[in-house]
CSV table of C-alpha atoms in Angstrom, one decimal:
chain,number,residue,atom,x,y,z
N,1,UNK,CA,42.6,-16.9,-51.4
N,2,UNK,CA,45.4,-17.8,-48.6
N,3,UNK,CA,46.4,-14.6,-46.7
N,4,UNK,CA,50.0,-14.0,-46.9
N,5,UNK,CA,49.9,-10.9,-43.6
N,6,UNK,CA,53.6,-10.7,-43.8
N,7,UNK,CA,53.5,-8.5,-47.0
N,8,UNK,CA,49.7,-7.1,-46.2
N,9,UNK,CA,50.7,-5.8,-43.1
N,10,UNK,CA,54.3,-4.3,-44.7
N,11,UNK,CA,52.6,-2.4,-47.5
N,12,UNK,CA,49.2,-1.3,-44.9
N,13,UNK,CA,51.4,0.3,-43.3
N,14,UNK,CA,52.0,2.9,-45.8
N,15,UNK,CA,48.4,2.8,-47.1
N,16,UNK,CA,47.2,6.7,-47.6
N,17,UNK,CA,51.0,7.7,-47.4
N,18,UNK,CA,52.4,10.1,-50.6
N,19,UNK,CA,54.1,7.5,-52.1
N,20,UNK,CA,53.4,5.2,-55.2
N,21,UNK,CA,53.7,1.0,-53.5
N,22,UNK,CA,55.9,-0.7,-56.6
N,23,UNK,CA,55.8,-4.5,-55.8
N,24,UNK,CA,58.0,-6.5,-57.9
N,25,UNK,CA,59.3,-10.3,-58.1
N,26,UNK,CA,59.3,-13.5,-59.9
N,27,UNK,CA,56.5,-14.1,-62.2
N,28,UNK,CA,53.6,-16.2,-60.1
N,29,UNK,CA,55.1,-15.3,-57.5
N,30,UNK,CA,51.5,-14.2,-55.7
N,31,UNK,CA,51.9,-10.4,-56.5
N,32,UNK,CA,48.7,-9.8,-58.0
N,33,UNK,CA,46.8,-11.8,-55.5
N,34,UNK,CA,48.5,-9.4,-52.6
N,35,UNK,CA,47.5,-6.5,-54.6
N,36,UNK,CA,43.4,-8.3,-54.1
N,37,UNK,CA,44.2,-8.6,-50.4
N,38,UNK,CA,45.5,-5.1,-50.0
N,39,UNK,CA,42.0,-4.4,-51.6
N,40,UNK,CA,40.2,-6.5,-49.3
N,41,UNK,CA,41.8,-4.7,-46.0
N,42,UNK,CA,41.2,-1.2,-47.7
N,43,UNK,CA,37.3,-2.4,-48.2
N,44,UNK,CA,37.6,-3.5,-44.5
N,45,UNK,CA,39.1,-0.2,-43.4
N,46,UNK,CA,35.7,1.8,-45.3
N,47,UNK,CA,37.0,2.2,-48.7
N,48,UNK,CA,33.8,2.3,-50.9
N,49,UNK,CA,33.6,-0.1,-53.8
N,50,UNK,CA,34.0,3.0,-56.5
N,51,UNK,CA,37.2,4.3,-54.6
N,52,UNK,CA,39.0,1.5,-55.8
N,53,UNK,CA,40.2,0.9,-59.2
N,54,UNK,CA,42.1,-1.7,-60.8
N,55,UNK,CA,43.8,-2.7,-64.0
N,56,UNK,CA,45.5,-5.9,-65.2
N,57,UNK,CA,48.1,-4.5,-68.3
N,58,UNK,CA,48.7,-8.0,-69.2
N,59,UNK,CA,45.1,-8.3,-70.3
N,60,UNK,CA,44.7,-8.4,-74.5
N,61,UNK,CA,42.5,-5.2,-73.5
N,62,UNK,CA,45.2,-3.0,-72.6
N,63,UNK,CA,47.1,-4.2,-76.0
N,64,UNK,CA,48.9,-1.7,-77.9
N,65,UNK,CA,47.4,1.0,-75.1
N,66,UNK,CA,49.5,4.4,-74.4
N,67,UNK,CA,50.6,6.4,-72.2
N,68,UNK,CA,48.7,8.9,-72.8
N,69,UNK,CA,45.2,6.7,-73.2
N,70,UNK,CA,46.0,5.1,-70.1
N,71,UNK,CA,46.3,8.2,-68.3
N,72,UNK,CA,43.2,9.3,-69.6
N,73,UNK,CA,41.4,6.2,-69.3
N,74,UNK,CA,42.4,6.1,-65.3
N,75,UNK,CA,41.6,9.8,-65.4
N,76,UNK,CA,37.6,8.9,-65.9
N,77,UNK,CA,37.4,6.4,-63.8
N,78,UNK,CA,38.6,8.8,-60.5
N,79,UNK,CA,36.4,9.2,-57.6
N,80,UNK,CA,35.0,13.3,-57.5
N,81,UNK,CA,35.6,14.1,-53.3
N,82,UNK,CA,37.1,11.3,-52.2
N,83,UNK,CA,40.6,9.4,-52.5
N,84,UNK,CA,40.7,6.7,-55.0
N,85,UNK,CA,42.8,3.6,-55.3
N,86,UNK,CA,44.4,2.5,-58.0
N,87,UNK,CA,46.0,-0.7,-58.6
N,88,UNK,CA,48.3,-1.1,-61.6
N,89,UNK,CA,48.9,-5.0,-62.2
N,90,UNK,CA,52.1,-5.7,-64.6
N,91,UNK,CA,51.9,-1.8,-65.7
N,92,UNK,CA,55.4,-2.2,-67.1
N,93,UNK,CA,53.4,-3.5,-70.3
N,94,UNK,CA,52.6,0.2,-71.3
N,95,UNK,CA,55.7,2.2,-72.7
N,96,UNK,CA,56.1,5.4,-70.6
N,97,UNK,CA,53.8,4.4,-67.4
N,98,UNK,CA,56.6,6.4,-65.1
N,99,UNK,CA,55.0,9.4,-66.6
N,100,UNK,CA,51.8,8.6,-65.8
N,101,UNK,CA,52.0,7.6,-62.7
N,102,UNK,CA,53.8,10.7,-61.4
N,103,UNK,CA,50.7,12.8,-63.1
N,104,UNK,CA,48.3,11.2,-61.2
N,105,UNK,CA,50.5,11.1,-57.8
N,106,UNK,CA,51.2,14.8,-58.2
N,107,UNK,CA,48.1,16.1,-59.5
N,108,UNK,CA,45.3,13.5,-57.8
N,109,UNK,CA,44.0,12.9,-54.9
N,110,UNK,CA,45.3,9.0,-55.2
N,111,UNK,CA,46.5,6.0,-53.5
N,112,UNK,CA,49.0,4.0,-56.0
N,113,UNK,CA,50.0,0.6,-56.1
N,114,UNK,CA,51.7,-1.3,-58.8
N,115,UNK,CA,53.1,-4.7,-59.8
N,116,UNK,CA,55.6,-6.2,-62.2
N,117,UNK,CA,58.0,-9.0,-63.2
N,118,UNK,CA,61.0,-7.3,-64.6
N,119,UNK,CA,63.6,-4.8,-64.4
N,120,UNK,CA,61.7,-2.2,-66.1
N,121,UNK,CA,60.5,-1.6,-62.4
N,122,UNK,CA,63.5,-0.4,-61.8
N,123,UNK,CA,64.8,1.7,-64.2
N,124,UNK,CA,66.6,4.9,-64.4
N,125,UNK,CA,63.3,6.4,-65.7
N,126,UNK,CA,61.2,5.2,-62.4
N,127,UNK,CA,64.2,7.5,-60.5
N,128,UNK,CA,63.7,10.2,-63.0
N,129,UNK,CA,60.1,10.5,-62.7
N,130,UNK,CA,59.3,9.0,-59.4
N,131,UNK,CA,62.2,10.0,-57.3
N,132,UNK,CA,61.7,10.2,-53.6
N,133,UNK,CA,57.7,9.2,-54.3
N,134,UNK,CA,57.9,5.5,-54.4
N,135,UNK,CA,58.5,2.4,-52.1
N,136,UNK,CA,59.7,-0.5,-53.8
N,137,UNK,CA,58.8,-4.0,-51.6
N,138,UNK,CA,60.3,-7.2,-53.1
N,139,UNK,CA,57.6,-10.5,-53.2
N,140,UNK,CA,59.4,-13.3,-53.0
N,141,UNK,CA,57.7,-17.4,-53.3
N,142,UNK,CA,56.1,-18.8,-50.0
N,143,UNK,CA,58.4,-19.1,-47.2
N,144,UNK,CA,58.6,-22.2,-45.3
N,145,UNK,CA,55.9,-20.5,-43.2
N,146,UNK,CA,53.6,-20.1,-45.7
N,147,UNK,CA,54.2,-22.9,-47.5
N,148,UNK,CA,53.1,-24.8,-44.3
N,149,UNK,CA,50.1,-22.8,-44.2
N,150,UNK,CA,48.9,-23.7,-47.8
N,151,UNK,CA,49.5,-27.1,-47.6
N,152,UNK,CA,47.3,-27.7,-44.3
N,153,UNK,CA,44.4,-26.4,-46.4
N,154,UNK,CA,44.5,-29.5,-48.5
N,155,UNK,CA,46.6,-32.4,-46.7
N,156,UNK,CA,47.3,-33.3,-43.3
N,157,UNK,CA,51.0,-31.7,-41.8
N,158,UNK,CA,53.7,-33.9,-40.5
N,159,UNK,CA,56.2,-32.2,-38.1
N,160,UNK,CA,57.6,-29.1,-39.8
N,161,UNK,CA,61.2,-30.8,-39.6
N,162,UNK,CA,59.8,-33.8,-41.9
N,163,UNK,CA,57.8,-31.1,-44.1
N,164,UNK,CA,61.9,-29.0,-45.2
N,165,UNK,CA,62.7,-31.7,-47.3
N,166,UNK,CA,59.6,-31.7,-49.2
N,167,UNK,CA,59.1,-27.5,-49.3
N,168,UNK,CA,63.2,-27.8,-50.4
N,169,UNK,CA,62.3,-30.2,-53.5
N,170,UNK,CA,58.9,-28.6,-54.7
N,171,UNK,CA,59.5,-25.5,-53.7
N,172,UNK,CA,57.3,-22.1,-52.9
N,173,UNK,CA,55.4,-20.7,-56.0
N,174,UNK,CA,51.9,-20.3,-54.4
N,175,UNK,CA,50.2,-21.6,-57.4
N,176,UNK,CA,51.5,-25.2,-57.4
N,177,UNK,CA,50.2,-25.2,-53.4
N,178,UNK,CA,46.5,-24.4,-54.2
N,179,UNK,CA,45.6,-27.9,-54.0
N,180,UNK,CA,47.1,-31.6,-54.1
N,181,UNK,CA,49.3,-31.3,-57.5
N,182,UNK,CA,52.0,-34.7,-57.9
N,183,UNK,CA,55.5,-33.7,-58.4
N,184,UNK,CA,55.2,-33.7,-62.0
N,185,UNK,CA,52.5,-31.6,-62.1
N,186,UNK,CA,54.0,-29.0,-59.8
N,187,UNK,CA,57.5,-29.1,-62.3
N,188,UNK,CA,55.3,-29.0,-65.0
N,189,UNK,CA,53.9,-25.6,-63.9
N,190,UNK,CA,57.1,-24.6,-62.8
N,191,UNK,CA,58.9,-25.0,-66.2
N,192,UNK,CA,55.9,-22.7,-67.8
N,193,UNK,CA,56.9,-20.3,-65.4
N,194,UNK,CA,60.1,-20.2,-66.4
N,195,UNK,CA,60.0,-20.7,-70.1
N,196,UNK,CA,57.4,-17.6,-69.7
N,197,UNK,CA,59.8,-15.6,-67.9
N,198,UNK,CA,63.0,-16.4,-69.6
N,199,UNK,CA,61.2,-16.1,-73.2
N,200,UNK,CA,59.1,-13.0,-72.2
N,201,UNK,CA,60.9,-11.2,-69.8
N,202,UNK,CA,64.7,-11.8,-71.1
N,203,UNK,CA,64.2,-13.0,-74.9
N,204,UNK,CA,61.6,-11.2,-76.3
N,205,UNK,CA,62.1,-7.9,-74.6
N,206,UNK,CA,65.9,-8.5,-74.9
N,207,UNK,CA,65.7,-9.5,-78.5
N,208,UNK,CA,68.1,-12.1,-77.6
N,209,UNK,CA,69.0,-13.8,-80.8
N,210,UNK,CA,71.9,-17.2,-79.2
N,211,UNK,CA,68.7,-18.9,-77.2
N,212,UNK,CA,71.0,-21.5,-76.8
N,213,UNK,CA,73.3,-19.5,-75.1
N,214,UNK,CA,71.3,-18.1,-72.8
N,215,UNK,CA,69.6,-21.5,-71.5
N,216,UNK,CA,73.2,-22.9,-71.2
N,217,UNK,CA,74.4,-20.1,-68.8
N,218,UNK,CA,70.9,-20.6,-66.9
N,219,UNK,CA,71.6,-24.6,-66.3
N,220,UNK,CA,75.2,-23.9,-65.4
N,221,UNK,CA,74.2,-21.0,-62.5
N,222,UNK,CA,70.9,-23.6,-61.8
N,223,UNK,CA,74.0,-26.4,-61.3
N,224,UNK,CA,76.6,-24.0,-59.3
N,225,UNK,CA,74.3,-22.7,-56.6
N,226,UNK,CA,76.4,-21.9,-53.6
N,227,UNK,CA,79.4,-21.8,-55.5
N,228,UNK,CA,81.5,-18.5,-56.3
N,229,UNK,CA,82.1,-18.6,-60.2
N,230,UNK,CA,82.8,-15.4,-62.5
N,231,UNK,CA,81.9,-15.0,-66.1
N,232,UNK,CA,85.2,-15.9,-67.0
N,233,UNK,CA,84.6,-19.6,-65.6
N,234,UNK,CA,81.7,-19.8,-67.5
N,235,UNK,CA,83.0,-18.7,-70.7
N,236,UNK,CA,85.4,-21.7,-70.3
N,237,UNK,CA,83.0,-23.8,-69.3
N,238,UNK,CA,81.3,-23.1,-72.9
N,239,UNK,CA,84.6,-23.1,-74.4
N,240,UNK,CA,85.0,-26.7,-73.5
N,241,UNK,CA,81.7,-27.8,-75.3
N,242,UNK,CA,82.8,-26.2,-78.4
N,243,UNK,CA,80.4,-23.1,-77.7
N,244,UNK,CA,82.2,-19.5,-78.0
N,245,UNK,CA,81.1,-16.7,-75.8
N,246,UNK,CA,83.4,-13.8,-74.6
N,247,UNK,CA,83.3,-12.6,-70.8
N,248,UNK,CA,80.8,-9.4,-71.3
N,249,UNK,CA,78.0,-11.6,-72.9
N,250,UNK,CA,78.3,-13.7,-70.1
N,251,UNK,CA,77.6,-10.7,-67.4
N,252,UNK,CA,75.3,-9.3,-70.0
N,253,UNK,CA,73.1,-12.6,-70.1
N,254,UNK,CA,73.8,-12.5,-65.7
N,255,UNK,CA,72.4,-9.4,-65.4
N,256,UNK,CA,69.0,-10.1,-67.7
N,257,UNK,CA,68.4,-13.0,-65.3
N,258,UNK,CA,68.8,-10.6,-62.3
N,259,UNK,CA,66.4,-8.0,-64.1
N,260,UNK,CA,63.7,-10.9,-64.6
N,261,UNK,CA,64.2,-12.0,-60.6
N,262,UNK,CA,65.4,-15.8,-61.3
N,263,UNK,CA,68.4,-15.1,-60.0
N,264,UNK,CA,70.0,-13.4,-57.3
N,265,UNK,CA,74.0,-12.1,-56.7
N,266,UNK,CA,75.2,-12.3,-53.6
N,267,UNK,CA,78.7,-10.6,-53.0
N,268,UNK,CA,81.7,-11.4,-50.8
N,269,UNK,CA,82.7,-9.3,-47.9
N,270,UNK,CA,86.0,-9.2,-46.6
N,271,UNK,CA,85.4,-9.2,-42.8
N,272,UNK,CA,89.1,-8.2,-41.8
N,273,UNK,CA,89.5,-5.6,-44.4
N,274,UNK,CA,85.6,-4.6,-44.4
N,275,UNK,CA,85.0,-4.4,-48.1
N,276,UNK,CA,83.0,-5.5,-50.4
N,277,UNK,CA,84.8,-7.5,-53.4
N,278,UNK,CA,84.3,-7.7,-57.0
N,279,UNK,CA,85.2,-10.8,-57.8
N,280,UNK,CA,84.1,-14.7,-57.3
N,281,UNK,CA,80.3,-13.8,-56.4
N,282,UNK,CA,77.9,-16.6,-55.7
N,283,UNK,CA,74.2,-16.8,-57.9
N,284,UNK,CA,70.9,-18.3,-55.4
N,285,UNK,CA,68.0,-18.3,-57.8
N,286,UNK,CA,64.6,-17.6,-56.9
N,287,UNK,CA,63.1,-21.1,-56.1
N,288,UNK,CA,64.6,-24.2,-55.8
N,289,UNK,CA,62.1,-25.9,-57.5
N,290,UNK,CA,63.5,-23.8,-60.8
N,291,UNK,CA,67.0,-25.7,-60.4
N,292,UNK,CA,64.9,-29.0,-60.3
N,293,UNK,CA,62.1,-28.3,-63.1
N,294,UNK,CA,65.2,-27.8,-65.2
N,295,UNK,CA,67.8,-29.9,-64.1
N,296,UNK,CA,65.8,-32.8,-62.7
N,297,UNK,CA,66.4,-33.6,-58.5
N,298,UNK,CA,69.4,-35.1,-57.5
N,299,UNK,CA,70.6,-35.8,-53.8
N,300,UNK,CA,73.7,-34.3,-54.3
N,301,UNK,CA,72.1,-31.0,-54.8
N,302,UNK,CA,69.6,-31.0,-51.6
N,303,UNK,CA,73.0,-29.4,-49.7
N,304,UNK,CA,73.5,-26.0,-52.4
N,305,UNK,CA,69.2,-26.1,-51.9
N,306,UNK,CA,69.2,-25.5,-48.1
N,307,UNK,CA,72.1,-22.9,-48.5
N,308,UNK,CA,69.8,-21.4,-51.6
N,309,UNK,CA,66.5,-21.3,-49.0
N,310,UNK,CA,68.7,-19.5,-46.1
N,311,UNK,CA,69.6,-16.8,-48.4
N,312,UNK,CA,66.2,-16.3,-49.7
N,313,UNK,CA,64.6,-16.0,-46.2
N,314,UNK,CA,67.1,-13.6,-45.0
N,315,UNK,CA,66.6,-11.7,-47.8
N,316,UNK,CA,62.8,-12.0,-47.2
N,317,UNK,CA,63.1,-10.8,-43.8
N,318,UNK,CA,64.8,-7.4,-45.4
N,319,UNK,CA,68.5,-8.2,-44.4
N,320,UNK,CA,71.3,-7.7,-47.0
N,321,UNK,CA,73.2,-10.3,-47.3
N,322,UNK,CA,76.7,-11.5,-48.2
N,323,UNK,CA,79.1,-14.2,-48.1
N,324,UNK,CA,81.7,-13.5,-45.6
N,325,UNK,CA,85.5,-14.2,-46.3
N,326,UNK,CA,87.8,-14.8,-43.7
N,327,UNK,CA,91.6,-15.2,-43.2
N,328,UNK,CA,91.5,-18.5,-44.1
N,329,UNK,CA,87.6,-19.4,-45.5
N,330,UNK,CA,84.3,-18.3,-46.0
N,331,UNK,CA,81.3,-18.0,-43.5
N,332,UNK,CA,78.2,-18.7,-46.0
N,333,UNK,CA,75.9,-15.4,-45.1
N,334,UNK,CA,76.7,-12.0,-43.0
N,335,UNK,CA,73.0,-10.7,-43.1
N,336,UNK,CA,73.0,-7.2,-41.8
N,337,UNK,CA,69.6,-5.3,-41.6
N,338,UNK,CA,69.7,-1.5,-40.1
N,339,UNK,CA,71.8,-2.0,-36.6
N,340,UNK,CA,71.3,-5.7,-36.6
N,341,UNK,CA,73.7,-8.5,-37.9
N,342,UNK,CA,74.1,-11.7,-38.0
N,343,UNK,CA,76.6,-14.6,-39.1
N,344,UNK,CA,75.0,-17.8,-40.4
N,345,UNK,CA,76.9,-20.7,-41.6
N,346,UNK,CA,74.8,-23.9,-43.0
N,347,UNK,CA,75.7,-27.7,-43.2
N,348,UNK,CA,73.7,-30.6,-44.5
N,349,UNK,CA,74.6,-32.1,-41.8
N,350,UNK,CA,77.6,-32.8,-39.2
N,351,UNK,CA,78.7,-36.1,-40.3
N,352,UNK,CA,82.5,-36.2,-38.6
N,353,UNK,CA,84.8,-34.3,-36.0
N,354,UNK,CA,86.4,-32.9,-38.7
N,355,UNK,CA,83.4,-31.4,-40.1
N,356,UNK,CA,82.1,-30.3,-36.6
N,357,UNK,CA,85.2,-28.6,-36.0
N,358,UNK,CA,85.6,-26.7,-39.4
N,359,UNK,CA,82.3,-25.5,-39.6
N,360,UNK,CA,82.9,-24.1,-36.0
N,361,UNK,CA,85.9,-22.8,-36.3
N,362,UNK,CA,85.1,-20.3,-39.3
N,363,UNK,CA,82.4,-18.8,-36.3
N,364,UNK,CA,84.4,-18.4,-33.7
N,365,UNK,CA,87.6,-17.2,-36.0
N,366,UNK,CA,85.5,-13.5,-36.3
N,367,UNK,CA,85.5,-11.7,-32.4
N,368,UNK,CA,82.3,-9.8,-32.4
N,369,UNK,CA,79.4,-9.8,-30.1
N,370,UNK,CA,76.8,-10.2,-33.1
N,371,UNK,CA,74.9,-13.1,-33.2
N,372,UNK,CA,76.3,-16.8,-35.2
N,373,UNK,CA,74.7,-19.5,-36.2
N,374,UNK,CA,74.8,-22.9,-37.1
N,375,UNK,CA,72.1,-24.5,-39.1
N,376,UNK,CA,72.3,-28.0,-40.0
N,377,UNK,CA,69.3,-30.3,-40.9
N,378,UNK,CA,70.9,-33.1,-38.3
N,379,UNK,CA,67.7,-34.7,-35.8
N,380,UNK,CA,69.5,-33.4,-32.3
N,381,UNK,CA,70.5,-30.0,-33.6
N,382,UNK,CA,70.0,-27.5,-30.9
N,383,UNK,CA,72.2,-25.7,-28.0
N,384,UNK,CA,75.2,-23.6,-27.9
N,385,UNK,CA,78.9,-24.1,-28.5
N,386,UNK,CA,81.0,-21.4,-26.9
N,387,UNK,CA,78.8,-18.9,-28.1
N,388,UNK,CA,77.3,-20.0,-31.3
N,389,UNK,CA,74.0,-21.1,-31.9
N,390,UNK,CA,73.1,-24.4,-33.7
N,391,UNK,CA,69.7,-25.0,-34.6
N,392,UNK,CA,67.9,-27.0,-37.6
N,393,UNK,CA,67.1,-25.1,-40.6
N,394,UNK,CA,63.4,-25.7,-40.0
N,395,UNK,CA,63.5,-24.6,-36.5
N,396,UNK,CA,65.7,-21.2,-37.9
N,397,UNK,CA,62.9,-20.8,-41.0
N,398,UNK,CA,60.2,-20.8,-38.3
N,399,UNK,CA,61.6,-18.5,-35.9
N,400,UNK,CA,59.3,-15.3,-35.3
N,401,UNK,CA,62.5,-13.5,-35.2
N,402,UNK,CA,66.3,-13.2,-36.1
């Protein structure tokens, strides 16, 4: 098991505190195995062995379980005199856990974490039940940091730099880094991942009935990362393969990919009127080795893929994050966490003048003090210009902090 401190240390920190821990994300995307580390530091920290209780809901065991028999089930197994901990793995599987949980919070002397893969962590009926009692932390797939980390255990690293392009084209879900897995292998895992979630998660629990329909609007959002599209363009899209679909089963079908974490909306912000607006968003999806499990890897893509992995990490890092629009253009990301902000603007690469200057000038068109950068995967990438920073993507993944 591959310690991943960045959430471990997150979540510790309110370990003992009156709230219930609700970690969500991407299926595989290592949540469970957190939950055994948390564990591990609690065991480290003096927990006894019978202070710490866990289930796995996805487990045949728990089939068909209750509410009410898994509130009385947890109930017998809680420590007389001393806190217990109880860790609740995919608990969105039993109808009516929110009630549960706030029984035991309120009533117990408990310590409550749980996991799951779908928006059902996020319901209306978590704020009902759970409101002002619950901290909600987002797992994402390895970093580029991580990623690094897991493949040292198993093959010898080149310099981080020569290591993007690969992380970029087989992406971060921990399980396909355990060991030495050929590209194949690692799509093949991938695509279960997916099938699972889209067919589980969004299908089944959905009762989605136009399959096809669905897995269309998936490969078209997979195909368009990095581009601002609405569901009207994708209706017409459809339209002209002969497929029929109005505008609100588009956003119905966006938002069940949202709910099950594949993909992610990312707004526009007008920076000279300082509003959000409603229209044109861009879709990032969870991993890029999704887009190429399903679509297949093509160079032309590797560009939208290193935009996709800078928008994931600043979201990682707890910024929210937008695409900026200007008088005249966009600037990719305004990523604004608490008092901090930050513009960022990425390039493949800086192959003319022309491109040098446009991707400056879009910077240097907004007249704050926050901080800009320039991220490009070109070999001397580094320095200032007036102001701006430009550094390589790998360089700005590794940094400590931004």
């Amino acid at each position: 098991m591959i310690n991943r401190p960045m959430y471990v240390d997150m979540i510790m920190r309110y370990a003992d505190a009156p709230f219930v821990k609700i970690l969500t994300g991407i299926r595989r995307c290592g949540k469970s195995t957190i939950l055994k580390m948390i564990m591990r530091e609690l065991q480290k920290r003096g927990a006894a062995d019978e202070q710490i209780v866990s289930y796995r809901f996805d487990s045949m065991e728990y089939e068909g379980m209750s509410a009410k028999e898994m509130f009385y089930d947890i109930k017998g197994r809680l420590c007389n005199g001393k806190k217990t901990y109880l860790f609740l793995d995919e608990v969105q599987e039993i109808k009516n856990w929110e009630k549960v949980i706030n029984s035991l919070a309120a009533d117990y002397d408990v310590d409550i974490y749980v996991t799951g893969s779908n928006s059902r962590m996020m319901s209306s009926e978590i704020e009902t039940y759970l409101t002002g009692r619950y901290i909600a932390f987002r797992i994402y797939t390895l970093s580029f940091s991580e990623y690094l980390t897991f493949k040292k255990t198993y093959s010898e690293l080149r310099e981080p730099r020569d290591e993007l392009a690969e992380y970029i084209r087989l992406g971060g879900f921990p399980a396909t880094h355990l060991q030495r897995y050929s590209e194949d292998e690692i799509y093949t895992i991938v695509r279960d991942i997916y099938n699972s979630t889209v067919f589980s998660d969004i299908v089944k629990r959905n009762q989605v009935r136009k399959v096809d329909q669905l897995e269309r609007i998936v490969k078209f959002a997979f195909d368009n990362v990095g581009k601002t599209f609405s569901a009207k363009s994708v209706s017409n899209y459809l339209k002209s393969e002969k497929r029929t679909i109005d505008n609100e089963t588009v956003y119905s079908y966006l938002e069940k990919l949202e709910s099950a974490y594949i993909l992610h909306r990312c707004s526009r912000y007008d920076i000279q009127g300082k509003e959000l607006l409603k229209t044109q968003e861009k879709f990032y999806i969870a991993d890029t080795s999704l887009r190429y499990s399903v679509l297949g890897y093509t160079q032309t893509s590797v560009a939208a893929m290193l935009e996709n992995v800078v928008y994931i990490e600043l979201c990682r890092r707890g910024y929210s994050v937008n695409i900026g629009k200007t008088h005249d253009g966009e600037i990719d990301f305004i990523a604004q966490r608490q008092s901090k902000k930050i513009y960022v603007q990425v390039t493949k690469e800086i192959s003319s003048q022309d491109t040098e200057q446009r991707e400056y000038s879009r910077l240097l068109e907004i007249r704050d003090n926050y901080p800009k950068y320039l991220l490009t995967t070109d070999s001397f990438a580094g320095g200032n210009y007036e102001g701006i920073k430009t550094m390589h993507i790998a360089d700005f993944l590794l940094c400590s902090e931004f």
